[in-house]
mmCIF file of C-alpha atoms and ligand atoms in Angstrom:
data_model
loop_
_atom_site.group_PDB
_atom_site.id
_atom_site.type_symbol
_atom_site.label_atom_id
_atom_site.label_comp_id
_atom_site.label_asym_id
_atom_site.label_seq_id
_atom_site.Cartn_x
_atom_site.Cartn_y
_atom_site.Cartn_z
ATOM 1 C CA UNK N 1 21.496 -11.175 5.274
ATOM 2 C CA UNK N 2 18.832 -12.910 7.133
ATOM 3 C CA UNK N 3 18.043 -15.573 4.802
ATOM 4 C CA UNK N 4 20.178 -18.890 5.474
ATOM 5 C CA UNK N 5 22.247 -20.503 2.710
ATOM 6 C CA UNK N 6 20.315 -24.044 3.284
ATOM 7 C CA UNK N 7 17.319 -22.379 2.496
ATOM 8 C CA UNK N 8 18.400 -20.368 -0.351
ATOM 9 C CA UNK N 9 19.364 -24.187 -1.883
ATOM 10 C CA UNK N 10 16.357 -25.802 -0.578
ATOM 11 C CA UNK N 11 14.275 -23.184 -2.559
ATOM 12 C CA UNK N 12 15.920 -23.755 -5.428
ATOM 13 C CA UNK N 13 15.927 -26.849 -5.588
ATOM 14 C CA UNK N 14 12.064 -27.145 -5.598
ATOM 15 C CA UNK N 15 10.540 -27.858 -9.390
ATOM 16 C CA UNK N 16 9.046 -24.877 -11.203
ATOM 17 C CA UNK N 17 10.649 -22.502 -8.523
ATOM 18 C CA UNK N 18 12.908 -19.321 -9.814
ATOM 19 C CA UNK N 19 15.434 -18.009 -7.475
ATOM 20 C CA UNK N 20 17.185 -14.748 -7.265
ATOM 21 C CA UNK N 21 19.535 -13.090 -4.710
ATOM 22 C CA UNK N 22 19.324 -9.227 -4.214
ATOM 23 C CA UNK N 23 16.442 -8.545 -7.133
ATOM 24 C CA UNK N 24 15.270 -4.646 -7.020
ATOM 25 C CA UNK N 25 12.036 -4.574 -6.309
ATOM 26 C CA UNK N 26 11.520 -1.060 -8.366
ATOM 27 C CA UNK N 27 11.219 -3.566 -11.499
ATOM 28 C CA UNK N 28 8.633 -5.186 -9.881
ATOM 29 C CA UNK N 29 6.436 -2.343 -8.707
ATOM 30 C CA UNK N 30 4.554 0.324 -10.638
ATOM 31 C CA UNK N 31 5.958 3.017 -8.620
ATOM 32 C CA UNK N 32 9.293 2.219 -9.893
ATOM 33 C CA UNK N 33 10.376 2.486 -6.627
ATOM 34 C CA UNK N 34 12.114 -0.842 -3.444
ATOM 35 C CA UNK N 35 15.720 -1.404 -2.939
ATOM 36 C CA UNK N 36 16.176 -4.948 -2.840
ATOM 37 C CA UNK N 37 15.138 -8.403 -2.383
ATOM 38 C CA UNK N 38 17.400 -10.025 -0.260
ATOM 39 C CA UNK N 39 15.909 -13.716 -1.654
ATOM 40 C CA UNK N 40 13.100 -13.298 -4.490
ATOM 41 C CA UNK N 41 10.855 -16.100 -5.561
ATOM 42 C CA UNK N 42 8.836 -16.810 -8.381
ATOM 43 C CA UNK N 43 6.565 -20.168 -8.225
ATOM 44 C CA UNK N 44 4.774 -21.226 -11.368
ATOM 45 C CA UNK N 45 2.560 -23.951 -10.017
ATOM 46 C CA UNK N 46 0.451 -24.073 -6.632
ATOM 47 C CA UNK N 47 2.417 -26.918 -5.610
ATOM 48 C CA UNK N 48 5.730 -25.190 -5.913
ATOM 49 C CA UNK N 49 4.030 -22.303 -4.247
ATOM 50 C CA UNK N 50 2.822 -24.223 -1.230
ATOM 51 C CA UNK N 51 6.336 -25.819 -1.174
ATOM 52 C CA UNK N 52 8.345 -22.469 -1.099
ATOM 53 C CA UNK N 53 6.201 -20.855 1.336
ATOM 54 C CA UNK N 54 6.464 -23.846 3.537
ATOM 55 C CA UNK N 55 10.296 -23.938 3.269
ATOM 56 C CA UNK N 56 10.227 -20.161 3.640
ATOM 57 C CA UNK N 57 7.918 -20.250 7.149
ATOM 58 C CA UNK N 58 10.350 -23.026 7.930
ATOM 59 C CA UNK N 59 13.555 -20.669 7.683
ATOM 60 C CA UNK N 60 11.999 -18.354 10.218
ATOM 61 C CA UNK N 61 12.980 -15.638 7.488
ATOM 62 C CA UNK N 62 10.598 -12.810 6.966
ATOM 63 C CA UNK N 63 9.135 -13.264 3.712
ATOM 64 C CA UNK N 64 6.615 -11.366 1.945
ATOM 65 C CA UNK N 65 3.719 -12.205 -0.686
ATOM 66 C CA UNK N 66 3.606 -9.952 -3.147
ATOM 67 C CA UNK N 67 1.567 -9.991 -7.026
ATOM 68 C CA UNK N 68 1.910 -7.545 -9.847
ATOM 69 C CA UNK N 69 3.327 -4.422 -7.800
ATOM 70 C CA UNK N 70 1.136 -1.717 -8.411
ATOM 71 C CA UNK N 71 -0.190 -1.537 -5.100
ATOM 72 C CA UNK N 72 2.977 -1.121 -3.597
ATOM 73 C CA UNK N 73 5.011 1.237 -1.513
ATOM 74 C CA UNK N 74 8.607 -0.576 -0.880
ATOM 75 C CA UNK N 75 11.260 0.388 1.357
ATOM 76 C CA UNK N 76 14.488 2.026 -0.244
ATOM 77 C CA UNK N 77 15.920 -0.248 1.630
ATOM 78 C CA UNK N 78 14.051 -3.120 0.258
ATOM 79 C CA UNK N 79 12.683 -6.460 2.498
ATOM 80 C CA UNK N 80 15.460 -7.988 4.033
ATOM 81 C CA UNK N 81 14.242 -11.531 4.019
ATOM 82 C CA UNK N 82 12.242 -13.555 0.910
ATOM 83 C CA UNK N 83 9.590 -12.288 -1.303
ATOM 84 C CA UNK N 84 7.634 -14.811 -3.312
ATOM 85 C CA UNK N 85 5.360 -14.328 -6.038
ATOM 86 C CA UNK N 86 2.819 -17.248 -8.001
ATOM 87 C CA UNK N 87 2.590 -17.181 -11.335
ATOM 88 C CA UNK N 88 0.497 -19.601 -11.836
ATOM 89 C CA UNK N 89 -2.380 -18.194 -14.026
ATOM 90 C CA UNK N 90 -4.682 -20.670 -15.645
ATOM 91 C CA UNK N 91 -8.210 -19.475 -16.108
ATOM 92 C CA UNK N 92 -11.073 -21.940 -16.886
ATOM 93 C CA UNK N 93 -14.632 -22.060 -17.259
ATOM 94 C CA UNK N 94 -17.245 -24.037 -17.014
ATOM 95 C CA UNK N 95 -20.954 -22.660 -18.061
ATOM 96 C CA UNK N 96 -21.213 -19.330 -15.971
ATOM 97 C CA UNK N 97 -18.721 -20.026 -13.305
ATOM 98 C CA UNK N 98 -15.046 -19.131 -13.894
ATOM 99 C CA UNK N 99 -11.793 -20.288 -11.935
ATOM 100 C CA UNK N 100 -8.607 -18.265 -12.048
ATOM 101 C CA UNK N 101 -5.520 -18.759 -10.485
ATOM 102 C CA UNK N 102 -4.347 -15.740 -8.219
ATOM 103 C CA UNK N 103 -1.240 -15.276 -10.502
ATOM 104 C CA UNK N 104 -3.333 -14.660 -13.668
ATOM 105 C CA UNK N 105 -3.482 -10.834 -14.271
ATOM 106 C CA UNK N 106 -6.773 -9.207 -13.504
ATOM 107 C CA UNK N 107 -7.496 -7.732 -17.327
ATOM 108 C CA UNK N 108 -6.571 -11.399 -18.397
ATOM 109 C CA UNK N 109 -9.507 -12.213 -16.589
ATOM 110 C CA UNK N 110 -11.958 -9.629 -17.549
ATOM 111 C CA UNK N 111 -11.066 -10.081 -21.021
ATOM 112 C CA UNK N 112 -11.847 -14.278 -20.895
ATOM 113 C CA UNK N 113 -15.181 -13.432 -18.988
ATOM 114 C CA UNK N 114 -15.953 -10.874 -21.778
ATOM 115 C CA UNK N 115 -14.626 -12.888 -25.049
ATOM 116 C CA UNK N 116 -17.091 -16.099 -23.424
ATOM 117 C CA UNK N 117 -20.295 -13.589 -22.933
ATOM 118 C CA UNK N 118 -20.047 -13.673 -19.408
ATOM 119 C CA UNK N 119 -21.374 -10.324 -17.522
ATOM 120 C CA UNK N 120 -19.967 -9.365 -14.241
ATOM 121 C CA UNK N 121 -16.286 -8.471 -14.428
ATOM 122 C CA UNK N 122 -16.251 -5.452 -17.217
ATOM 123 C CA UNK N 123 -16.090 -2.528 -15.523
ATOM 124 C CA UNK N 124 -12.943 -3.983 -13.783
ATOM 125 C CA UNK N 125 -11.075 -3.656 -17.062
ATOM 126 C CA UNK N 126 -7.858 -1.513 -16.415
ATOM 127 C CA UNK N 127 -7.605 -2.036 -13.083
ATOM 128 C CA UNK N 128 -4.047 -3.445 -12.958
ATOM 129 C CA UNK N 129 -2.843 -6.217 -11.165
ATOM 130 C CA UNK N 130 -3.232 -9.941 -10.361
ATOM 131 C CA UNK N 131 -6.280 -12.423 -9.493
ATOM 132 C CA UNK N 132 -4.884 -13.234 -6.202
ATOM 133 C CA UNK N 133 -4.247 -9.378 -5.298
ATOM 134 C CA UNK N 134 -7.186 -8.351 -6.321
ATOM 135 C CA UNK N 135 -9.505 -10.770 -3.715
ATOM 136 C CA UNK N 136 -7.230 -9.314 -1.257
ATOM 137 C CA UNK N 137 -7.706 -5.885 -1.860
ATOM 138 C CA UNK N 138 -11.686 -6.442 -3.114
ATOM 139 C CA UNK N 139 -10.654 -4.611 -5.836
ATOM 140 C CA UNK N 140 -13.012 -2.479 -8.082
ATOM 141 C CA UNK N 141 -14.030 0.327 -10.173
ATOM 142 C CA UNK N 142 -17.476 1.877 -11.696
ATOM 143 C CA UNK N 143 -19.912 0.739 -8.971
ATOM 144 C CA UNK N 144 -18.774 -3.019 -8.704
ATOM 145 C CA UNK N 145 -16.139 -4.846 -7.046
ATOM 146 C CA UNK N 146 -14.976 -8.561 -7.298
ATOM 147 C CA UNK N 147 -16.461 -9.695 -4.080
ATOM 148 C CA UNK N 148 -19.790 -9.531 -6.177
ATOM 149 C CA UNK N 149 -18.650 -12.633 -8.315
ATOM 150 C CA UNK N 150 -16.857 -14.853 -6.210
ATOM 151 C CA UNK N 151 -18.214 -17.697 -5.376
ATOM 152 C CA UNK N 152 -15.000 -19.694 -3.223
ATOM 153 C CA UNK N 153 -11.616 -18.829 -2.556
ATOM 154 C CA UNK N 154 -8.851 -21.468 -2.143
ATOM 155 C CA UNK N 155 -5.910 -20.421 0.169
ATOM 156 C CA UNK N 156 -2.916 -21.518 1.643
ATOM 157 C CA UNK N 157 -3.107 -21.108 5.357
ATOM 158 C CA UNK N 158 0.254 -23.004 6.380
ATOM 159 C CA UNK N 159 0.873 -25.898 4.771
ATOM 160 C CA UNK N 160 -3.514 -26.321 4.628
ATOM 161 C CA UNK N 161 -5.361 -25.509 1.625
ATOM 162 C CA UNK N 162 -8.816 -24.172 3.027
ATOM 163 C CA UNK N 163 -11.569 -22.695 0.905
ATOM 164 C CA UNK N 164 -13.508 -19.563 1.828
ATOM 165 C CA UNK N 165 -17.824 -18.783 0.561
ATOM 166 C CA UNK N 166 -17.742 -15.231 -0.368
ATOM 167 C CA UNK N 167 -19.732 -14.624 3.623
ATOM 168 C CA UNK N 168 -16.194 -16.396 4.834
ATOM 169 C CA UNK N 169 -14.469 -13.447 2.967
ATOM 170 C CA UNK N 170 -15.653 -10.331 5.315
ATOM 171 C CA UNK N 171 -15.632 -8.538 1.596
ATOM 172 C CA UNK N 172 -16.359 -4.691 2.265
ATOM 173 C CA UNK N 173 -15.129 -1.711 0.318
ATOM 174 C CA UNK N 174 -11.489 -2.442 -0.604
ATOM 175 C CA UNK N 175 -11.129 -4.870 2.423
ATOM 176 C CA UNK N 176 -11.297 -8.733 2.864
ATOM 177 C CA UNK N 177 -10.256 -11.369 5.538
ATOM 178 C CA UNK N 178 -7.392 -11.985 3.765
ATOM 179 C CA UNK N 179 -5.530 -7.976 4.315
ATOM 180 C CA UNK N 180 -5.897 -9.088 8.365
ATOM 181 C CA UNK N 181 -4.373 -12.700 7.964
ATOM 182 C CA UNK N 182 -1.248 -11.688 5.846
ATOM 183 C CA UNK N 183 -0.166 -15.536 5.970
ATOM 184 C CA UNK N 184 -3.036 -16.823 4.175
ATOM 185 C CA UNK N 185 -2.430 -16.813 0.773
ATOM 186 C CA UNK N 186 -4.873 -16.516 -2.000
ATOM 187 C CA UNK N 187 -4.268 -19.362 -4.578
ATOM 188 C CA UNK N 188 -7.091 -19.326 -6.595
ATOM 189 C CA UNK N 189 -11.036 -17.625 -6.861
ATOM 190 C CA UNK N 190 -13.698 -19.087 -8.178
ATOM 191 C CA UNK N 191 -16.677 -16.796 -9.808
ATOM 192 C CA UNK N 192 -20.171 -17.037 -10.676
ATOM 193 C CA UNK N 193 -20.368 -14.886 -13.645
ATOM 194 C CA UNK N 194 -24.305 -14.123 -15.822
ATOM 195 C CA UNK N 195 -24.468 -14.592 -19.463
ATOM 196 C CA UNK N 196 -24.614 -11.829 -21.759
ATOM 197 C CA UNK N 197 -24.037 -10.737 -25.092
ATOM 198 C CA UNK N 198 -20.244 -10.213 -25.577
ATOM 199 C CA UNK N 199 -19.757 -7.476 -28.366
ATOM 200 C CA UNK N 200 -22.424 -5.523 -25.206
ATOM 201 C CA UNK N 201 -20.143 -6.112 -22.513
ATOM 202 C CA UNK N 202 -16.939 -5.308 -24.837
ATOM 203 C CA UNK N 203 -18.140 -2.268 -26.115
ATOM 204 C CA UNK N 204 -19.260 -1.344 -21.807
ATOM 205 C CA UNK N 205 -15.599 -2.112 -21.021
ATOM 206 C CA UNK N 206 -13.928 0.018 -23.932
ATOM 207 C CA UNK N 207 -15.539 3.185 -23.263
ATOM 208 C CA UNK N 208 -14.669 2.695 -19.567
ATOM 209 C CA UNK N 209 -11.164 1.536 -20.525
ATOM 210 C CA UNK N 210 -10.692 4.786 -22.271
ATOM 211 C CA UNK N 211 -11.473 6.689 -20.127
ATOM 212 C CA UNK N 212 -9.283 5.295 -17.326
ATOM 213 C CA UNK N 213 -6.494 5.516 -19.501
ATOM 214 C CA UNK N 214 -6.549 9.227 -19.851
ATOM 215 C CA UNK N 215 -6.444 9.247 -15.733
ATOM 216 C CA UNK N 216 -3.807 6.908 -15.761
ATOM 217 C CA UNK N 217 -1.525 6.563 -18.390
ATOM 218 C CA UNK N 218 0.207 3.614 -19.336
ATOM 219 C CA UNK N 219 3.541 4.640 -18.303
ATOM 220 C CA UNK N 220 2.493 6.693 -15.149
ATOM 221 C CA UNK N 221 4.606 5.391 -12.585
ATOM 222 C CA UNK N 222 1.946 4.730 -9.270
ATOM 223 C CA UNK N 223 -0.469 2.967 -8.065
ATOM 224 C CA UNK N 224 -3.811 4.101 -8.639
ATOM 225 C CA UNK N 225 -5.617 5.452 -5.842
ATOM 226 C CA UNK N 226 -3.161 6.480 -2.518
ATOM 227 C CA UNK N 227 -5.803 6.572 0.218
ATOM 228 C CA UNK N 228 -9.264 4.902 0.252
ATOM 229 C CA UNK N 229 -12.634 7.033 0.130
ATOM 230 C CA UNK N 230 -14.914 7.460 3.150
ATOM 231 C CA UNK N 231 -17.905 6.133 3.581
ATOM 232 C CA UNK N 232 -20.708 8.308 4.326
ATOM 233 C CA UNK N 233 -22.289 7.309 7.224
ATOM 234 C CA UNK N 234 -19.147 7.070 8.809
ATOM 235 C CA UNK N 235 -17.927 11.081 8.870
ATOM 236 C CA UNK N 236 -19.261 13.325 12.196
ATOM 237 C CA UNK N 237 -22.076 15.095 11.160
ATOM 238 C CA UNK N 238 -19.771 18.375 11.465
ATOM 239 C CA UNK N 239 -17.913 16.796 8.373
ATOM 240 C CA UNK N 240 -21.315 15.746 6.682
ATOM 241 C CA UNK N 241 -22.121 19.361 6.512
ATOM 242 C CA UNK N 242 -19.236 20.843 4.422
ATOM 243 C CA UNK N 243 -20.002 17.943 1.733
ATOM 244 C CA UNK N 244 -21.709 19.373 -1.225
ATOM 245 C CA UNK N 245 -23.970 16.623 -2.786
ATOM 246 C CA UNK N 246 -22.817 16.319 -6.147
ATOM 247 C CA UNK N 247 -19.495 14.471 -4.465
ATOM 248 C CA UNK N 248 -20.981 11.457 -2.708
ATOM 249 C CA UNK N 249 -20.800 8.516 -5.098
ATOM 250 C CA UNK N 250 -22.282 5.234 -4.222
ATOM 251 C CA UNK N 251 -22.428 6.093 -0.344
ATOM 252 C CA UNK N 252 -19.039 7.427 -0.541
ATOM 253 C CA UNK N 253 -17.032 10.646 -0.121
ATOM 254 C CA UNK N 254 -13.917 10.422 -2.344
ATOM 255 C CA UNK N 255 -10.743 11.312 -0.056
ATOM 256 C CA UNK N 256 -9.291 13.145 -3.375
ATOM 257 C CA UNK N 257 -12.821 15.757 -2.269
ATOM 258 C CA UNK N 258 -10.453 16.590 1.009
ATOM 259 C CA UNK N 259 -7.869 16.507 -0.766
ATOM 260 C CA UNK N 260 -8.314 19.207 -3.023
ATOM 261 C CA UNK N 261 -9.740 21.082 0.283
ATOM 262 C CA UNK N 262 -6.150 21.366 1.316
ATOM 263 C CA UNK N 263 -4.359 22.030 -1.926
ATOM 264 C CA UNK N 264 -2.662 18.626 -2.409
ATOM 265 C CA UNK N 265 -2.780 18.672 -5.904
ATOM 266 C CA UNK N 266 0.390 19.582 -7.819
ATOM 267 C CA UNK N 267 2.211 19.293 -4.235
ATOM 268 C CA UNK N 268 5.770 17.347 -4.421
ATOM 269 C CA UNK N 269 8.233 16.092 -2.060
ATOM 270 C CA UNK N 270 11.699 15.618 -4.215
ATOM 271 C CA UNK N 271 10.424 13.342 -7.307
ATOM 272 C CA UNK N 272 7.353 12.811 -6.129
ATOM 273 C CA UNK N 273 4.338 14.595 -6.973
ATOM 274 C CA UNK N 274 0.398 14.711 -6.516
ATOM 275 C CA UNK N 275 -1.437 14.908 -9.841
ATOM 276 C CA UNK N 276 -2.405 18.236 -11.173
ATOM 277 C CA UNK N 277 -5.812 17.196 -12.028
ATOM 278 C CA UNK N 278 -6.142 14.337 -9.590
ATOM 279 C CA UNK N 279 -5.640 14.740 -5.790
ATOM 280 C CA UNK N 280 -5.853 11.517 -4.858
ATOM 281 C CA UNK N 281 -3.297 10.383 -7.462
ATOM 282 C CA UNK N 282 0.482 10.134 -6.483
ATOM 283 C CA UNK N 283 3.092 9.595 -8.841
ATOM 284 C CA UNK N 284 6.710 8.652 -9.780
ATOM 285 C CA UNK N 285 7.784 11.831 -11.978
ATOM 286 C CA UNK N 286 10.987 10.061 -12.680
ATOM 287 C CA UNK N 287 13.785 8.993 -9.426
ATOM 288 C CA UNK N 288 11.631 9.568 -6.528
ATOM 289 C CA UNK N 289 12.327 7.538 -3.101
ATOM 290 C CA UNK N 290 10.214 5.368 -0.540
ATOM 291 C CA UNK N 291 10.910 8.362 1.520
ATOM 292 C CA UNK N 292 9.700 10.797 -0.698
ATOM 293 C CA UNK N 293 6.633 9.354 -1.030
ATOM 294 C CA UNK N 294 6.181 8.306 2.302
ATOM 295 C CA UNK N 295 7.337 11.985 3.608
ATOM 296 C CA UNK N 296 4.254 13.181 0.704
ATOM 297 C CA UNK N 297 1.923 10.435 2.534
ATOM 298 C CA UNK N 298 2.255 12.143 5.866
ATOM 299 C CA UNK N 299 2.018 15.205 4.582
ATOM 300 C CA UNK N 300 -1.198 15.134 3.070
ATOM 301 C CA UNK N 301 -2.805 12.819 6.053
ATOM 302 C CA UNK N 302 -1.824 15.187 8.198
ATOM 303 C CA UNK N 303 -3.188 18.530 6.242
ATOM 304 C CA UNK N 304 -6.713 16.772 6.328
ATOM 305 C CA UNK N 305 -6.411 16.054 9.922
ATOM 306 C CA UNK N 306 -6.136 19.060 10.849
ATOM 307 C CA UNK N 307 -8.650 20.800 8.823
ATOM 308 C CA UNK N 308 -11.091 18.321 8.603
ATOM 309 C CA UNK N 309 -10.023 15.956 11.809
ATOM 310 C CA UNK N 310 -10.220 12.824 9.095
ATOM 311 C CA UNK N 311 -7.955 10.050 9.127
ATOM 312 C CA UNK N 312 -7.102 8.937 5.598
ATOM 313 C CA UNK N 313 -6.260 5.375 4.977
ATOM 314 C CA UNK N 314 -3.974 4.113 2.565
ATOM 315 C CA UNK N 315 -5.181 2.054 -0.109
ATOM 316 C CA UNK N 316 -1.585 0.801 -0.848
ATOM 317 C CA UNK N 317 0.272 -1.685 1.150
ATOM 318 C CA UNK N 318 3.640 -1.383 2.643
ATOM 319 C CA UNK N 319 6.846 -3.583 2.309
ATOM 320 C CA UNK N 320 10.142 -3.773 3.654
ATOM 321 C CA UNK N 321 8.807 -1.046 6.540
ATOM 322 C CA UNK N 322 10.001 -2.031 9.893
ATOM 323 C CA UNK N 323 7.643 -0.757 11.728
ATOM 324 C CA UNK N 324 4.973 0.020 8.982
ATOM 325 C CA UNK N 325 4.148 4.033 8.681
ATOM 326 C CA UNK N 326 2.388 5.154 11.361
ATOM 327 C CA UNK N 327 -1.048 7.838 10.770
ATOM 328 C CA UNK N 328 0.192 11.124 10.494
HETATM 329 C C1 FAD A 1 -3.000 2.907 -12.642
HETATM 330 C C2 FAD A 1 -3.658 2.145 -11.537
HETATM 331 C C3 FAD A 1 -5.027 2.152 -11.423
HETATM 332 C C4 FAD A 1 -5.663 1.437 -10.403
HETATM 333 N N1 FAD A 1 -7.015 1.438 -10.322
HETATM 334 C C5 FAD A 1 -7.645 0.692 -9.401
HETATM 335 C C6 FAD A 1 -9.071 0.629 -9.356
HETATM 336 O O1 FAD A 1 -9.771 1.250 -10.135
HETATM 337 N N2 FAD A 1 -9.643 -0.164 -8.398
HETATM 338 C C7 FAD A 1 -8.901 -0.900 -7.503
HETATM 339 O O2 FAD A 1 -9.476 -1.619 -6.686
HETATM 340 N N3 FAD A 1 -7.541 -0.842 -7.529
HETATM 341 C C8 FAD A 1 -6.915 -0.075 -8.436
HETATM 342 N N4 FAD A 1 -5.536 -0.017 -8.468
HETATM 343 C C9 FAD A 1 -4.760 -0.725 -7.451
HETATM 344 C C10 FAD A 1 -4.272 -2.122 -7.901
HETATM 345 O O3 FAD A 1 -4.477 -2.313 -9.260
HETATM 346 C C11 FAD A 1 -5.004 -3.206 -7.127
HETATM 347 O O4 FAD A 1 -4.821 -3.040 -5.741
HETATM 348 C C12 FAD A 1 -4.516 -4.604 -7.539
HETATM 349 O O5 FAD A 1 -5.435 -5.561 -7.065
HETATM 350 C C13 FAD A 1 -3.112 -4.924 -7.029
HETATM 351 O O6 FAD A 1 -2.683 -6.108 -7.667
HETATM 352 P P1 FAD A 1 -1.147 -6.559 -7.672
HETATM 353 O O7 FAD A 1 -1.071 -7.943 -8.204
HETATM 354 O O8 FAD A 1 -0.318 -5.555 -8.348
HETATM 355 O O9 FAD A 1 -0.831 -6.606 -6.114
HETATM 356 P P2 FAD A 1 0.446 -6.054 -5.328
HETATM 357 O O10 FAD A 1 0.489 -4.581 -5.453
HETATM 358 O O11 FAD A 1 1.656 -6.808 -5.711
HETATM 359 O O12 FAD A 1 0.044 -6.450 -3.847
HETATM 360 C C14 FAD A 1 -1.032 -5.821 -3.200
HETATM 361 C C15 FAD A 1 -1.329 -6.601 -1.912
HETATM 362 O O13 FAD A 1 -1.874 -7.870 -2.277
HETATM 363 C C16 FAD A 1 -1.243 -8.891 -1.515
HETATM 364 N N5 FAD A 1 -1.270 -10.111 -2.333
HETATM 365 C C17 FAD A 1 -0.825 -10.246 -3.609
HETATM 366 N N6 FAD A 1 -1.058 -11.505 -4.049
HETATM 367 C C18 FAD A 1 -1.657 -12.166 -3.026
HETATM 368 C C19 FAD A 1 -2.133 -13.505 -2.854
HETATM 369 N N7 FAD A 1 -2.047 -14.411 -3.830
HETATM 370 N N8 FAD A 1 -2.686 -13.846 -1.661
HETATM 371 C C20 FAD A 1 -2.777 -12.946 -0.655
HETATM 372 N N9 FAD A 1 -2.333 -11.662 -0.761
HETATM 373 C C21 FAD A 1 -1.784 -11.289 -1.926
HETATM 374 C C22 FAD A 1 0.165 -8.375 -1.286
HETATM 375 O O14 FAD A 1 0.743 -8.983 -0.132
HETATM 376 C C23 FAD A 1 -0.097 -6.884 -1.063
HETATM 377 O O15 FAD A 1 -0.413 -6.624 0.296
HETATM 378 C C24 FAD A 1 -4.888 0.710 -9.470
HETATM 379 C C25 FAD A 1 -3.485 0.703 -9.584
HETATM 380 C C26 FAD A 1 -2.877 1.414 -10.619
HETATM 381 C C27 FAD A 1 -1.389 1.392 -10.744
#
């Protein structure tokens, strides 16, 4: 146990702060899957956010930042050290510009924007997860990603609050400052949002809800996407070649095309499995491991190596992995 006792107290005794010992982190990620928590935390105001991170950093204590879960890969073993969480989640507007704090859940978010006539956030609806997570991660679906709205993003960089411009952000596909600075934390965004007729941008966001929902069900135990597409431009020209047309979306090559190339789908490893109809979906079928699924990872990464000589990238983040998975 790496986490002192005088710490343990000294989080808990900080207002609006939860504190548990030896929480299993499978009930706090999609994948159903993390041994435990040695300390877990649960702040439900920025202030008692700031002040448990501080008092973490203090301790010397790993800790880890984590949101909703469902974009995570934890250890069997779990994180020996403290994982917070903010759950703060007020959203407010004012005119076209919305503010959300990073605890709110993402579809929380998309349906305000919506509900107020306020364009810019509907084809994000289903896309799991929390505010804060999803500036991390840029997160997006359909052609548009969050980094299109946001307007400033208030973080925790010790015990600092700074603010970020969206420029600030180095936003690109699925990536932001933030995934290369693991101790600043996201506490709230702020997003410049168009107005629009609601019942227009509902109706947009239920036919692309329903169809995401027959991808992912609501009980599918993963985490959306494994590894991250590849952008065109990027690929040799060897690569390029053996791309038929009718794949490249938006500049991109889906990684579930090269996938299929080397017969991932339907592949397993122990309770693990690769969808049927969806390479680049990995799921939970029901008591899989961290191993498995790391074991599955490799697997695949290293089938498209060698036929293709691609490195995939995860899309999902590790915890509790000490060191983190190395490329296959
Ligand atoms: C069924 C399904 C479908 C999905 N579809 C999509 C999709 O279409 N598009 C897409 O982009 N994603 C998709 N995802 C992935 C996932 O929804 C996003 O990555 C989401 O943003 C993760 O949010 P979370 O709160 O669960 O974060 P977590 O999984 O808990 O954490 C993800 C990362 O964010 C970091 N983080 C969390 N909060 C903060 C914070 N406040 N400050 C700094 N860092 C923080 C964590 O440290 C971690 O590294 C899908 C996932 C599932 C399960």
């Amino acid at each position: 146990m790496t986490v002192p006792k005088e710490t343990i107290d000294r989080l808990a005794n900080i207002p609006n702060v939860s504190v548990s010992q030896g929480v299993l982190l499978s009930r706090h990620t999609r994948f159903g899957i993390g041994g435990p928590a040695d300390v877990f935390v649960q702040a439900a105001s920025e202030q008692a956010f700031a002040e448990a991170l501080e008092v973490s950093q203090a301790s010397g204590a790993p800790y880890s930042v984590i949101g909703d879960g469902t974009n995570l890969i934890v250890s069997d073993q779990g994180f020996d050290g403290i994982v917070l969480r903010l759950t703060a989640q007020t959203i407010e507007q004012e005119g076209a510009t919305v503010r959300a704090e990073a605890g709110a859940e993402l579809q929380a978010l998309v349906d305000y924007s919506i509900d107020r006539g306020l364009r810019g956030l509907e084809t994000m609806t289903g896309i799991p997860g929390s505010v804060g997570a999803a500036v991390y991660g840029n997160a997006g679906a359909y052609g548009h990603s969050i980094d299109e709205r946001v307007r400033q993003v208030r973080f925790l960089d010790g015990p600092a609050v700074r603010s970020f411009g969206p420029a600030e952000c180095h936003f690109h596909y699925r990536e932001s400052i933030f995934k290369g600075h693991k101790d600043w934390i996201i506490l709230a965004v702020e997003l410049g949002m168009t107005p629009a007729p609601a019942a227009e941008l509902r109706q947009a966001a239920d036919e692309i809800f329903k169809i995401r929902l027959a991808k992912y069900p609501a009980t599918m135990k993963c985490a959306g996407s494994i590894f991250k597409n590849l952008i065109l431009p990027d690929l040799p020209e060897s690569v390029r070649r053996q791309i038929p047309e009718r794949v490249i979306r938006e500049g991109k090559v889906p990684s579930a095309f090269f996938l299929e190339q080397v017969g991932a789908k339907g592949m397993r490893s122990g309770g693990i499995q690769v969808a049927d109809y969806h390479a680049n979906l990995i799921y939970n079928t029901g008591d899989g491991t961290a191993r498995e699924l790391c074991e599955l990872i490799n697997e695949l990464k290293s089938l498209v190596k060698s036929r293709f000589g691609l490195d995939l990238e995860e899309e999902v983040q590790y915890v509790g992995f000490s060191p983190a998975p190395q490329p296959a």
